[in-house]
Short mmCIF file of C-alpha atoms in Angstrom, two decimals:
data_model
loop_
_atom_site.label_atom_id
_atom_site.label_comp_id
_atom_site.label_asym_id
_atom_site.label_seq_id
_atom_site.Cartn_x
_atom_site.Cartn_y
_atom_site.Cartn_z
CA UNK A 7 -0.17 34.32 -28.28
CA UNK A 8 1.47 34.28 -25.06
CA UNK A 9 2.44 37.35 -22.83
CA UNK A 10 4.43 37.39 -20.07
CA UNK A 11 5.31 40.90 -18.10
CA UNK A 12 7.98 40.79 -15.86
CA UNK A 13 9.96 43.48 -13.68
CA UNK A 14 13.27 42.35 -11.35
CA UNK A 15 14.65 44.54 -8.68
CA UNK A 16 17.39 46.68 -10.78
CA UNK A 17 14.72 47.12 -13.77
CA UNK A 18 12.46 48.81 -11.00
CA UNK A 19 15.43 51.17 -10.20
CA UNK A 20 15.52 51.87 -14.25
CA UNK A 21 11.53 52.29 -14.50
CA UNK A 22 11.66 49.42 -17.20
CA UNK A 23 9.39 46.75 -17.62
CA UNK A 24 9.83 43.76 -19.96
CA UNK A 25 6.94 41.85 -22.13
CA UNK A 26 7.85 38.50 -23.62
CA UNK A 27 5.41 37.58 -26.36
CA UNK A 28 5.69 34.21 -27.96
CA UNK A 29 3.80 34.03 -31.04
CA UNK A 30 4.32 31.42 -34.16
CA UNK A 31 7.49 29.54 -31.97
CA UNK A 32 9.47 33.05 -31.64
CA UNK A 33 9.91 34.79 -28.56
CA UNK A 34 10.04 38.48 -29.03
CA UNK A 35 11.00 40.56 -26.16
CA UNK A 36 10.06 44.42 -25.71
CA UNK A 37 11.16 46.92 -23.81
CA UNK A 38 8.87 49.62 -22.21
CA UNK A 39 10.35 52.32 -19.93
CA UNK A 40 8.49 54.77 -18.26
CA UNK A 41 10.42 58.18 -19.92
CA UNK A 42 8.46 60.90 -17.64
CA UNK A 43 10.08 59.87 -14.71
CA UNK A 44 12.58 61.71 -12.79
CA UNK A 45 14.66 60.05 -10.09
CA UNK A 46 16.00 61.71 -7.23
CA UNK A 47 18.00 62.22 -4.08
CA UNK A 48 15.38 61.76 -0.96
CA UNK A 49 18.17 61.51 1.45
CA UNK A 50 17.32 64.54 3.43
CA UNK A 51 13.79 64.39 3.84
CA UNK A 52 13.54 61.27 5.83
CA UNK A 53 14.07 61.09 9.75
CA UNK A 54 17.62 59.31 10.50
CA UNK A 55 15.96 56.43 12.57
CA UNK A 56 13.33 55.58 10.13
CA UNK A 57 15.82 55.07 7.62
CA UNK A 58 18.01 53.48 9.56
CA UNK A 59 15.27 51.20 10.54
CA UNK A 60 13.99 50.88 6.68
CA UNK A 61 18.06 50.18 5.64
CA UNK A 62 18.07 47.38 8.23
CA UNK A 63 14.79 45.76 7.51
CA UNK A 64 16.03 45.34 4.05
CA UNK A 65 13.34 47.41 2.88
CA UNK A 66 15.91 50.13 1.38
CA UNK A 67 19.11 49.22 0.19
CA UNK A 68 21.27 52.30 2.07
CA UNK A 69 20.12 55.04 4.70
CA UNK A 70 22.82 57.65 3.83
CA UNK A 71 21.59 57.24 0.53
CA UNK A 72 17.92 57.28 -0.45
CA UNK A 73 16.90 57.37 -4.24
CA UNK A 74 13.22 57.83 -4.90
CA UNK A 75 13.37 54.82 -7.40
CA UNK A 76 14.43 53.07 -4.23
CA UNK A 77 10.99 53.37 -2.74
CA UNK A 78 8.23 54.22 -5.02
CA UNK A 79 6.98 50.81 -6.00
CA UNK A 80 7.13 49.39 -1.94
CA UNK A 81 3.63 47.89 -1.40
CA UNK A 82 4.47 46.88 2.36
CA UNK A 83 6.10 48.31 4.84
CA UNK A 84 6.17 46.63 8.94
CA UNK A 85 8.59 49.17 11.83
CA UNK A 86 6.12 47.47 14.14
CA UNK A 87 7.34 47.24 17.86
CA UNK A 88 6.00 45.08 20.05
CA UNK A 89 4.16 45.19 23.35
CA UNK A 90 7.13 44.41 25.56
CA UNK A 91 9.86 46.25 23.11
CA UNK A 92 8.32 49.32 22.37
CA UNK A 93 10.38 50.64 18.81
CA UNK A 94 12.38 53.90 19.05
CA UNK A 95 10.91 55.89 16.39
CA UNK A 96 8.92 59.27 16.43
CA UNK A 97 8.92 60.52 13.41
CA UNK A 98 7.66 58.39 10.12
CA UNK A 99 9.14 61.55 7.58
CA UNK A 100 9.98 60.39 4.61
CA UNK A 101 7.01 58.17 4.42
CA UNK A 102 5.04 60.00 1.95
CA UNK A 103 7.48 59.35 -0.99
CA UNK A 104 6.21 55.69 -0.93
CA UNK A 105 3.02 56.32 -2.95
CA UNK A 106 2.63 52.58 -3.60
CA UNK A 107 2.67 51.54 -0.22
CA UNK A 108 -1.23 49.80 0.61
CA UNK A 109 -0.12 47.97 4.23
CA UNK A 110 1.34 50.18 6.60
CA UNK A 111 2.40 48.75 10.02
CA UNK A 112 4.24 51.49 12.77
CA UNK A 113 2.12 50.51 15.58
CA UNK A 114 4.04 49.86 19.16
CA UNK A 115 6.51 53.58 18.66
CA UNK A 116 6.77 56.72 19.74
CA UNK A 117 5.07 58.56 17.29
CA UNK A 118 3.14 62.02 18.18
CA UNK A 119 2.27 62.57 14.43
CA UNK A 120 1.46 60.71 11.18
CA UNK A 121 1.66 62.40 7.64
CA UNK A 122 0.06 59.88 5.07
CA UNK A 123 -1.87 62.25 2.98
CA UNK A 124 -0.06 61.21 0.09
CA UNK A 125 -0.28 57.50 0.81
CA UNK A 126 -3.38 57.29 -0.90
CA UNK A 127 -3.17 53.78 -2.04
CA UNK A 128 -3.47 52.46 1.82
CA UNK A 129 -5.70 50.12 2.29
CA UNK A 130 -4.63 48.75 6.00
CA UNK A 131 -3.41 51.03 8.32
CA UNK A 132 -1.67 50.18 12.04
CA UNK A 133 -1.10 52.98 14.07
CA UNK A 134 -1.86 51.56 17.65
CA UNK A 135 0.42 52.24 20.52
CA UNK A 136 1.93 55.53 19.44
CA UNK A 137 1.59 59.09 21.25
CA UNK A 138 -0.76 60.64 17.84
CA UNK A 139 -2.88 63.63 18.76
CA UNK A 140 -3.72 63.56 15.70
CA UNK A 141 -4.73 61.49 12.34
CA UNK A 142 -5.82 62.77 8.93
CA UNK A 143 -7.20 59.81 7.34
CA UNK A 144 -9.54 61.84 4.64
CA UNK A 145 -7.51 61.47 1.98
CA UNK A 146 -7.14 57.29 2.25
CA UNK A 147 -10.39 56.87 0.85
CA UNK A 148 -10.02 53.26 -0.39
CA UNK A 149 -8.48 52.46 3.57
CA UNK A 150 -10.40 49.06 4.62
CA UNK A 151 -8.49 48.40 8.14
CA UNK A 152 -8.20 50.95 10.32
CA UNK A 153 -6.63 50.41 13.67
CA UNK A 154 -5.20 53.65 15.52
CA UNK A 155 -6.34 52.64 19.15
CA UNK A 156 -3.78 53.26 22.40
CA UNK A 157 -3.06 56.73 21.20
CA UNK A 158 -4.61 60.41 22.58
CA UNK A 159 -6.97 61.37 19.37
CA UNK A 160 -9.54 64.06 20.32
CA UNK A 161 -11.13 63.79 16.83
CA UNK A 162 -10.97 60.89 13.90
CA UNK A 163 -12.76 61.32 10.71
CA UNK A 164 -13.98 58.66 9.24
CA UNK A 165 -16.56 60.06 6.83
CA UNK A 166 -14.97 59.89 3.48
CA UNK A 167 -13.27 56.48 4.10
CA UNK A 168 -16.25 54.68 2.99
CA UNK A 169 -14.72 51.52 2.05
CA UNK A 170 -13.62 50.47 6.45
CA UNK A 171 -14.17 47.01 7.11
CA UNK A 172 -12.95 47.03 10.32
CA UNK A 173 -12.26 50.01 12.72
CA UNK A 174 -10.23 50.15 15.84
CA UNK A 175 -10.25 53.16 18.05
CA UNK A 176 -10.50 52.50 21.54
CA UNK A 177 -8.42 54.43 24.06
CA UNK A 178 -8.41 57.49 22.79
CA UNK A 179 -10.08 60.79 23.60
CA UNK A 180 -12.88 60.93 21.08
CA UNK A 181 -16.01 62.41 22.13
CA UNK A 182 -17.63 61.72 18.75
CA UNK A 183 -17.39 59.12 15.84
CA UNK A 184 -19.17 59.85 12.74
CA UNK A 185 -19.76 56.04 11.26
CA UNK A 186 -23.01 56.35 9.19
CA UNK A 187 -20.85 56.82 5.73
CA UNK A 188 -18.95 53.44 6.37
CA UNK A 189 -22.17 51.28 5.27
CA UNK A 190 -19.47 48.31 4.80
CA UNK A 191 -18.21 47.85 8.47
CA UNK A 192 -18.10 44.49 9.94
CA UNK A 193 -16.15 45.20 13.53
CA UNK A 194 -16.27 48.50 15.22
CA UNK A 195 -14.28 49.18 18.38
CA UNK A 196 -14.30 52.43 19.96
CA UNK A 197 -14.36 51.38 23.70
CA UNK A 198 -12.61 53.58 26.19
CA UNK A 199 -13.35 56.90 24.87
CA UNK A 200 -15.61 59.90 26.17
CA UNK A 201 -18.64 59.16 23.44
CA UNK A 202 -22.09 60.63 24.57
CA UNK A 203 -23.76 59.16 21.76
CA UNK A 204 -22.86 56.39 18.75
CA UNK A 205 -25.32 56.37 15.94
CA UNK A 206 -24.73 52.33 13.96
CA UNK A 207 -28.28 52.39 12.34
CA UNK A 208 -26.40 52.79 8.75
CA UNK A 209 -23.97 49.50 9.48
CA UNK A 210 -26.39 47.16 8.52
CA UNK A 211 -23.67 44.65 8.04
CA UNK A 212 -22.18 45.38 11.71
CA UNK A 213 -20.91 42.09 13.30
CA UNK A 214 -18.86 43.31 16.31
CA UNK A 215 -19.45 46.37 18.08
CA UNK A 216 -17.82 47.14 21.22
CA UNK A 217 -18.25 50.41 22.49
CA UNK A 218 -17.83 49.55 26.54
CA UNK A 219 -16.70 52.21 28.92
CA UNK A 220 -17.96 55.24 27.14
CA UNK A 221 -20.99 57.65 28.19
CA UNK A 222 -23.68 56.80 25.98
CA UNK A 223 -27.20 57.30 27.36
CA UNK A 224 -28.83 55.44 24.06
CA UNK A 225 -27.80 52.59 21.90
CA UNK A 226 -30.28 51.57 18.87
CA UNK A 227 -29.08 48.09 17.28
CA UNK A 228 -32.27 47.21 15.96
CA UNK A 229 -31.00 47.78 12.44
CA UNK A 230 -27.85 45.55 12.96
CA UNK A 231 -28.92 42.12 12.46
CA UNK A 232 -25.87 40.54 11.45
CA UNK A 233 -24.70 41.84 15.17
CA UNK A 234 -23.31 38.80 16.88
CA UNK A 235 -20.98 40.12 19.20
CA UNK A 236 -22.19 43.59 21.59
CA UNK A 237 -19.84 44.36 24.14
CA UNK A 238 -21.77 47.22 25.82
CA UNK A 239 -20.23 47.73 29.59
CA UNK A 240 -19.85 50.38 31.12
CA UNK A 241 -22.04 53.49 29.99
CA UNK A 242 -25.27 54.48 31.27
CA UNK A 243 -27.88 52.94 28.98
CA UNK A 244 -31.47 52.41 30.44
CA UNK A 245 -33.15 50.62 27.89
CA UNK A 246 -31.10 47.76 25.01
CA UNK A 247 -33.41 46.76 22.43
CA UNK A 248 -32.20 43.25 21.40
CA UNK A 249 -35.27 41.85 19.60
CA UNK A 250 -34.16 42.07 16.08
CA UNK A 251 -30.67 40.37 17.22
CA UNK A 252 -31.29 37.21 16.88
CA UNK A 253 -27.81 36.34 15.22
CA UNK A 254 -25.70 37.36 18.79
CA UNK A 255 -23.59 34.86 20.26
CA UNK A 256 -22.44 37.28 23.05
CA UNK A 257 -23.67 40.14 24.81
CA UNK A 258 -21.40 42.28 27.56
CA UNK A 259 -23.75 44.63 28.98
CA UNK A 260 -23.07 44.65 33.08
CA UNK A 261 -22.69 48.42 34.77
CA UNK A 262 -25.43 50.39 32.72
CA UNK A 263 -28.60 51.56 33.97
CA UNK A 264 -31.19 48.52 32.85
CA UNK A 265 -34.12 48.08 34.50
CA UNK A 266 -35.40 45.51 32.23
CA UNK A 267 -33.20 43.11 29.36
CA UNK A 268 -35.67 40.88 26.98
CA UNK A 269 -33.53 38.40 25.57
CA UNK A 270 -36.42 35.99 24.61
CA UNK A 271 -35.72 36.24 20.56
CA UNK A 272 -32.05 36.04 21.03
CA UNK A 273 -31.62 32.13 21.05
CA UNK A 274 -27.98 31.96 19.95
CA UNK A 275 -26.97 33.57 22.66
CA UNK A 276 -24.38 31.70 24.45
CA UNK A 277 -22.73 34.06 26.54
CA UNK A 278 -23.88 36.79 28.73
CA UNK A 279 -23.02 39.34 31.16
CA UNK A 280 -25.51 41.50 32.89
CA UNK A 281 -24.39 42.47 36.44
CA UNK A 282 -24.42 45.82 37.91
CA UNK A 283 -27.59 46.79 36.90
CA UNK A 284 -31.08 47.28 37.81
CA UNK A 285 -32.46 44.27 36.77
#
């Protein structure tokens, strides 16, 4: 027996999905449609210049008219800017109607807030480059790629997100960062905030860390083995442990306090910086 499911663009709009089976040299061909739902007029609850912007990245088919079949089953959506051409929008409203979305790209905008509460099927998230003051990320518990740096956060919580990979936060305002629930994090950047202390003992599996130009006092990477990248400037450590590091390839640490830097067990090392201390 042979199965085949298959769903084209105006069968979406209908909810309908299509199995071909092909059993005994006959194809039979059923219908399934999905009775409970209800579509709807959305028109009014997005911001004009995201739909415009969603109209003329083919992603809806019109802006004056949004129907909430016409969104529901997007997977990816990209209103990047860029660097040089920063995008026009500040306000993503609307967005929450696409509860199948899993890659969300709106970095390089104007932005000063972010609803994706009911985006819960994110997985990547790109946020950097906006004006957010704040980001509610508790709810996007299967969210593996985080990156909200360039922005003016005060607070990020992290905590029930358990599944990160990789986190980018630097340039923000954070004075704390709560990473000992995300056991699974490879690359960590939180450099350029106002952090007093950073505790990584729970990322065993830690790879790249940079936490430069912060104010921590105390850094213990002894449990972080797999660490082969530290990029450590800038903050006012007296004393870096490296001696269970013997995987790093590069160490940053130049402008901290260091009196003394043992970096007899660390053989791969190929690269480092140590200037401006007390060596």
């Amino acid at each position: 027996i042979t199965l085949t499911a298959s769903a084209n663009a105006s069968e979406v709009t209908d909810r309908t999905a299509y199995l071909t089976i092909n059993y005994g040299g006959k194809t039979h061909k059923l219908t399934i449609t999905q009775s409970n739902f209800e579509d709807k007029d959305i028109t009014a609850k997005f911001d004009p210049k995201f739909a415009a912007t969603l109209e003329a990245k083919n992603y809806i088919p019109h802006a004056n008219k949004i129907m909430l079949s016409d969104v529901v089953d997007i997977t990816s959506i990209n209103v990047a800017g860029t660097y040089d051409s920063r995008g026009s929008l500040s306000s993503l409203a609307g967005i929450e109607y696409f509860t199948a979305l899993t890659h969300l790209d709106c970095s390089y905008n104007q932005l000063a807030t972010l609803n994706i509460t009911k985006n819960t099927a994110l997985t990547d998230l790109s946020c950097h480059y906006n004006r957010l003051t704040a980001l509610d990320v508790t709810k996007n518990t299967i969210l593996t790629i985080l990156n909200c740096s360039y922005n003016q956060l005060a607070t990020l919580d992290v905590t029930k997100n358990t599944a990160l990979i990789n986190l980018e936060c630097p340039n923000n305002q954070l004075k704390t960062l709560d990473v000992t629930k995300n056991t699974v994090l490879t690359i960590l950047g939180c450099s350029y905030n106002q952090l007093t202390t950073l505790d990584i003992t729970k990322n065993a599996i830690l790879k790249d860390l940079n936490c430069t130009s912060n104010q921590l006092t105390a850094l213990d990477i002894t449990k972080n083995v797999s660490l082969a990248e530290l990029w450590c400037y800038d903050n006012q450590l007296k004393v870096l442990d490296l001696t269970k590091n013997i995987a790093l390839t590069q160490l940053g640490c130049s402008y901290n306090q260091l009196t003394a830097l043992n970096i007899t067990k660390n053989t791969a090392l190929t690269k480092l910086w140590c200037d401006g201390n007390k060596l």
